[in-house]
Coordinates of C-alpha atoms in Angstrom, one line a residue:
M1302 CA 21.5 -30.1 26.3
K1303 CA 19.8 -28.1 23.5
K1304 CA 20.6 -24.5 23.3
T1305 CA 17.8 -22.0 22.8
G1306 CA 18.3 -19.8 19.7
V1307 CA 17.2 -16.2 20.0
A1308 CA 17.1 -13.7 17.1
I1309 CA 16.7 -10.0 17.8
I1310 CA 15.9 -7.6 15.0
H1311 CA 15.9 -3.8 15.3
G1312 CA 13.3 -1.3 14.1
M1313 CA 13.2 1.9 12.2
G1314 CA 15.6 4.8 12.4
N1315 CA 19.4 5.1 12.7
Q1316 CA 20.8 1.9 14.1
N1317 CA 24.3 0.7 14.9
R1318 CA 25.5 -2.9 14.6
D1319 CA 25.8 -3.1 18.3
F1320 CA 22.1 -2.1 18.8
A1321 CA 21.4 -5.3 20.8
D1322 CA 24.6 -5.6 22.9
K1323 CA 23.3 -4.0 26.1
F1324 CA 19.8 -5.6 25.6
I1325 CA 21.4 -9.1 25.4
K1326 CA 23.7 -8.4 28.4
E1327 CA 20.7 -7.5 30.5
I1328 CA 18.6 -10.5 29.4
K1329 CA 21.5 -12.7 30.3
A1330 CA 21.8 -11.1 33.8
A1331 CA 18.0 -11.4 34.4
Y1332 CA 18.1 -15.0 33.1
E1333 CA 20.9 -16.0 35.5
N1334 CA 19.4 -14.1 38.5
T1335 CA 18.0 -17.0 40.6
D1336 CA 18.9 -18.3 44.0
E1337 CA 19.6 -21.7 42.7
G1338 CA 22.0 -20.5 40.0
K1339 CA 20.7 -23.3 37.7
Y1340 CA 20.2 -21.1 34.6
R1341 CA 23.3 -20.3 32.6
S1342 CA 23.2 -17.8 29.8
S1343 CA 25.7 -20.0 27.9
D1344 CA 22.7 -22.2 27.2
I1345 CA 21.3 -19.5 24.9
Y1346 CA 22.6 -18.5 21.5
F1347 CA 21.8 -14.8 20.7
K1348 CA 21.9 -13.5 17.2
P1349 CA 21.3 -9.8 16.4
V1350 CA 19.7 -9.2 13.0
Y1351 CA 21.0 -6.0 11.6
W1352 CA 19.4 -4.6 8.4
A1353 CA 19.8 -0.8 8.7
D1354 CA 22.8 -0.7 6.3
V1355 CA 20.4 -1.8 3.5
L1356 CA 18.9 1.7 3.6
N1357 CA 21.3 4.0 5.4
D1358 CA 23.3 5.0 2.3
E1359 CA 20.3 5.6 0.1
E1360 CA 18.6 7.8 2.7
R1361 CA 21.8 9.7 3.2
K1362 CA 22.2 10.1 -0.6
M1363 CA 18.6 11.3 -0.9
W1364 CA 19.1 13.8 1.9
N1365 CA 22.2 15.3 0.3
N1366 CA 20.9 15.2 -3.3
L1367 CA 17.8 17.2 -2.3
N1368 CA 19.8 19.5 0.0
L1369 CA 17.3 18.9 2.8
D1370 CA 19.5 20.7 5.3
S1371 CA 18.3 23.9 3.7
L1372 CA 14.6 23.3 4.4
D1373 CA 12.7 24.1 7.6
F1374 CA 12.1 21.7 10.4
R1375 CA 15.4 19.9 9.7
D1376 CA 15.4 17.6 12.7
F1377 CA 11.7 16.6 12.2
R1378 CA 12.5 15.9 8.6
K1379 CA 15.3 13.6 9.6
F1380 CA 12.9 11.7 11.9
I1381 CA 10.5 11.3 9.0
V1382 CA 13.2 10.2 6.5
N1383 CA 14.7 7.7 9.0
Y1384 CA 11.4 6.3 10.2
L1385 CA 8.7 6.7 7.6
G1386 CA 11.3 6.3 4.8
D1387 CA 12.2 2.8 6.2
A1388 CA 8.6 1.7 6.2
I1389 CA 7.9 3.0 2.7
A1390 CA 11.1 1.5 1.2
Y1391 CA 10.4 -1.9 2.8
Q1392 CA 7.2 -2.5 0.8
K1393 CA 7.3 -5.5 -1.6
M1394 CA 6.9 -4.2 -5.1
Y1395 CA 7.0 -7.3 -7.3
D1396 CA 8.2 -10.9 -7.1
L1397 CA 11.9 -11.8 -7.1
K1398 CA 11.9 -13.1 -10.6
K1399 CA 10.7 -9.7 -12.0
A1400 CA 13.1 -7.9 -9.6
K1401 CA 16.1 -9.8 -11.0
I1402 CA 15.0 -9.1 -14.6
R1403 CA 14.8 -5.4 -13.7
K1404 CA 18.0 -5.6 -11.7
D1405 CA 16.1 -4.0 -8.8
I1406 CA 16.1 -6.3 -5.8
S1407 CA 13.8 -4.6 -3.3
V1408 CA 14.5 -4.0 0.3
Y1409 CA 11.9 -6.6 1.2
Y1410 CA 14.0 -9.4 -0.4
K1411 CA 17.3 -8.1 1.0
V1412 CA 15.8 -8.1 4.5
Q1413 CA 14.4 -11.6 4.0
T1414 CA 17.9 -12.8 3.1
I1415 CA 19.4 -11.1 6.2
I1416 CA 16.9 -12.8 8.4
S1417 CA 17.4 -16.2 6.8
D1418 CA 21.2 -15.9 7.1
S1419 CA 20.8 -15.0 10.8
L1420 CA 18.5 -18.1 11.4
K1421 CA 21.0 -20.3 9.6
D1422 CA 23.7 -19.0 12.0
I1423 CA 21.4 -20.0 14.9
D1424 CA 20.9 -23.4 13.3
N1425 CA 24.7 -23.8 13.1
N1426 CA 25.2 -23.0 16.7
T1427 CA 22.3 -24.9 18.3
E1428 CA 21.3 -28.6 18.2
K1429 CA 18.6 -29.8 15.8
G1430 CA 15.1 -29.2 17.2
S1431 CA 16.2 -26.5 19.6
P1432 CA 13.6 -23.9 20.5
L1433 CA 13.6 -20.7 18.4
V1434 CA 12.7 -17.3 19.9
L1435 CA 12.2 -14.2 17.7
I1436 CA 12.3 -10.7 19.2
G1437 CA 11.5 -7.6 17.2
H1438 CA 11.0 -3.9 17.6
S1439 CA 9.0 -1.5 15.5
L1440 CA 9.3 -2.2 11.8
G1441 CA 11.4 -5.2 12.7
T1442 CA 8.3 -6.9 14.0
V1443 CA 6.7 -6.5 10.6
M1444 CA 9.8 -7.9 8.9
L1445 CA 9.7 -10.9 11.3
M1446 CA 5.9 -11.5 10.7
N1447 CA 6.4 -11.4 6.9
Y1448 CA 9.3 -13.8 7.1
I1449 CA 7.2 -16.2 9.2
Y1450 CA 4.3 -15.9 6.8
D1451 CA 6.6 -16.7 3.9
S1452 CA 8.2 -19.6 5.7
Q1453 CA 4.8 -21.2 6.2
K1454 CA 3.7 -21.1 2.6
T1455 CA 3.1 -24.2 0.5
P1456 CA 6.0 -26.5 -0.6
A1457 CA 5.3 -25.5 -4.2
H1458 CA 5.9 -21.8 -3.3
K1459 CA 9.1 -22.7 -1.4
K1460 CA 10.6 -24.0 -4.6
L1461 CA 10.3 -20.6 -6.2
N1462 CA 13.3 -18.2 -6.1
E1463 CA 11.7 -16.1 -3.4
W1464 CA 12.2 -18.9 -0.9
K1465 CA 15.0 -20.9 -2.3
D1466 CA 17.6 -21.8 0.3
K1467 CA 15.8 -19.8 3.0
C1468 CA 15.6 -21.0 6.6
D1469 CA 12.3 -22.2 8.1
T1470 CA 10.7 -21.3 11.4
D1471 CA 9.3 -24.8 12.3
N1472 CA 10.8 -24.6 15.8
L1473 CA 9.3 -21.2 16.7
T1474 CA 8.6 -21.3 20.4
G1475 CA 8.5 -17.6 21.4
L1476 CA 7.5 -14.5 19.5
F1477 CA 8.0 -11.1 21.2
L1478 CA 6.7 -8.1 19.3
C1479 CA 7.8 -4.8 20.9
G1480 CA 6.2 -1.5 19.9
S1481 CA 4.7 -3.2 16.8
P1482 CA 2.8 -1.4 14.1
F1483 CA 1.9 -4.8 12.5
A1484 CA -1.8 -4.2 13.0
L1485 CA -1.5 -1.4 10.4
W1486 CA 0.0 -3.8 7.9
T1487 CA -3.1 -6.1 8.2
L1488 CA -5.1 -3.3 6.5
R1489 CA -3.7 -4.7 3.2
K1490 CA -5.8 -7.9 3.7
K1491 CA -9.5 -8.5 3.6
D1492 CA -10.9 -8.6 7.1
F1493 CA -7.3 -8.1 8.3
G1494 CA -6.1 -11.4 7.0
E1495 CA -5.1 -14.6 8.9
P1496 CA -2.4 -14.8 11.6
V1497 CA 0.8 -16.8 11.2
N1498 CA 0.6 -20.4 12.5
F1499 CA 2.0 -20.4 16.0
P1500 CA 3.8 -22.2 17.5
G1501 CA 6.1 -24.0 15.1
K1502 CA 4.9 -27.3 13.8
N1503 CA 8.0 -29.3 14.8
L1504 CA 7.7 -28.6 18.5
S1505 CA 6.9 -31.4 20.9
A1506 CA 3.5 -31.2 22.7
Q1507 CA 5.2 -30.2 25.9
M1508 CA 7.1 -27.4 24.3
K1509 CA 3.9 -26.2 22.5
K1510 CA 2.3 -25.8 25.9
R1511 CA 5.1 -23.5 27.0
S1512 CA 5.1 -21.4 23.8
R1513 CA 4.2 -17.8 24.0
W1514 CA 3.4 -15.0 21.5
L1515 CA 3.6 -11.6 23.3
N1516 CA 2.7 -8.3 21.7
I1517 CA 4.1 -5.7 24.0
Y1518 CA 3.0 -2.0 23.6
D1519 CA 2.9 1.2 25.5
P1520 CA -0.5 2.9 25.2
D1521 CA 1.4 6.2 24.7
D1522 CA 3.3 4.9 21.8
I1523 CA 1.4 6.0 18.6
L1524 CA 3.3 3.5 16.5
A1525 CA 2.4 0.4 18.5
Y1526 CA -1.0 -1.4 18.4
P1527 CA -2.7 -4.4 20.0
L1528 CA -3.4 -7.5 17.9
K1529 CA -5.7 -9.8 19.8
N1530 CA -9.0 -8.3 18.8
L1531 CA -8.3 -7.7 15.1
N1532 CA -10.6 -10.5 14.1
T1533 CA -11.9 -13.9 15.1
S1534 CA -8.8 -15.8 14.0
Y1535 CA -6.5 -13.7 16.2
K1536 CA -8.9 -14.0 19.1
K1537 CA -8.7 -17.8 18.9
I1538 CA -4.9 -17.9 19.4
S1539 CA -4.5 -18.9 23.0
Y1540 CA -0.8 -18.3 22.9
L1541 CA -1.2 -14.6 21.8
E1542 CA -1.4 -11.9 24.5
D1543 CA -1.4 -8.2 24.1
K1544 CA 0.6 -6.7 27.0
A1545 CA 0.3 -3.0 27.8
I1546 CA 3.3 -1.7 29.7
E1547 CA 5.0 1.7 30.5
V1548 CA 8.1 2.3 28.4
G1549 CA 10.7 5.0 28.5
G1550 CA 12.5 7.1 31.0
L1551 CA 11.8 10.4 32.7
L1552 CA 11.9 12.4 29.4
T1553 CA 10.3 9.9 27.0
G1554 CA 7.9 7.9 29.3
G1555 CA 4.2 8.9 28.9
T1556 CA 4.9 10.4 25.5
P1557 CA 5.0 9.1 21.8
L1558 CA 8.8 9.2 22.2
S1559 CA 8.5 6.0 24.3
H1560 CA 8.6 4.1 21.0
S1561 CA 12.4 3.8 21.1
G1562 CA 12.6 2.5 24.7
Y1563 CA 11.4 -1.1 24.6
F1564 CA 14.8 -2.7 24.6
K1565 CA 15.8 -0.5 27.6
T1566 CA 12.8 -1.3 29.7
A1567 CA 13.2 -3.6 32.7
D1568 CA 9.7 -5.2 32.4
V1569 CA 10.4 -6.2 28.8
I1570 CA 13.8 -7.7 29.7
K1571 CA 12.2 -9.6 32.7
M1572 CA 9.4 -11.0 30.5
I1573 CA 11.8 -12.3 28.0
A1574 CA 14.2 -13.7 30.6
D1575 CA 11.4 -15.4 32.5
F1576 CA 10.1 -17.0 29.3
L1577 CA 13.6 -18.3 28.4
K1578 CA 13.6 -20.0 31.8
E1579 CA 10.2 -21.6 31.2
I1580 CA 11.5 -23.2 28.0
S1581 CA 14.9 -24.1 29.4
P1582 CA 15.6 -27.9 29.9
E1583 CA 16.4 -26.9 33.5
H1584 CA 12.8 -25.7 34.1

């Protein structure tokens, strides 16, 4: 039986290495929650993708060097540094060859390597041709989308240093974007650019029919945006669905603070678990 590989990447802000532990535990419980008991979470290989340590030390150093504790609105400034700082630092400045010459490997390439290493780990723990599901939150969704874009570039490009030894996404079956600001990143492209090719090209016809690209957002979350109506190309993707839901608890629900609540929301967990059942060999 082929295991399904699931990669989960976090978003902006202070994150710990165990950021996905509870989320994975709850997905497993929802996945196995059937009368028949035919779905086993051991048939899924989960891989958290942790990238926060790429920036944590630098953000802390900047905070201390500038003595930001002495300025007004300390807590709000921490929010800006942790969230907006991540997004600014992630921007791709120049190609990898120039970066190596300048001895300045940008956050963009460091994150690409982290994602690739995580996908290689999934490959090593699943059978060849197993379905791949990518789940991201916040800035992590942008990182996933950029990685998928780069994985689908021409063979000539893949021979360049930027993509050398990186892992492809040809078995991509599920794509879950939670609280995604990716629509804002499309402003860099004329007419908002072209979407990634979805699903993966190596999937069987049957598995392609089951594939799903879900963009989950809370209308109260000012950092999350729909995608489907960006342009004609996005509208044509039958697999893509914008899903508006309510995220957050008593204090954060119905407010912009809901942005941090996607991985804690029962509806999100159920949607992912139900999809994993749909692509399971037992389905």
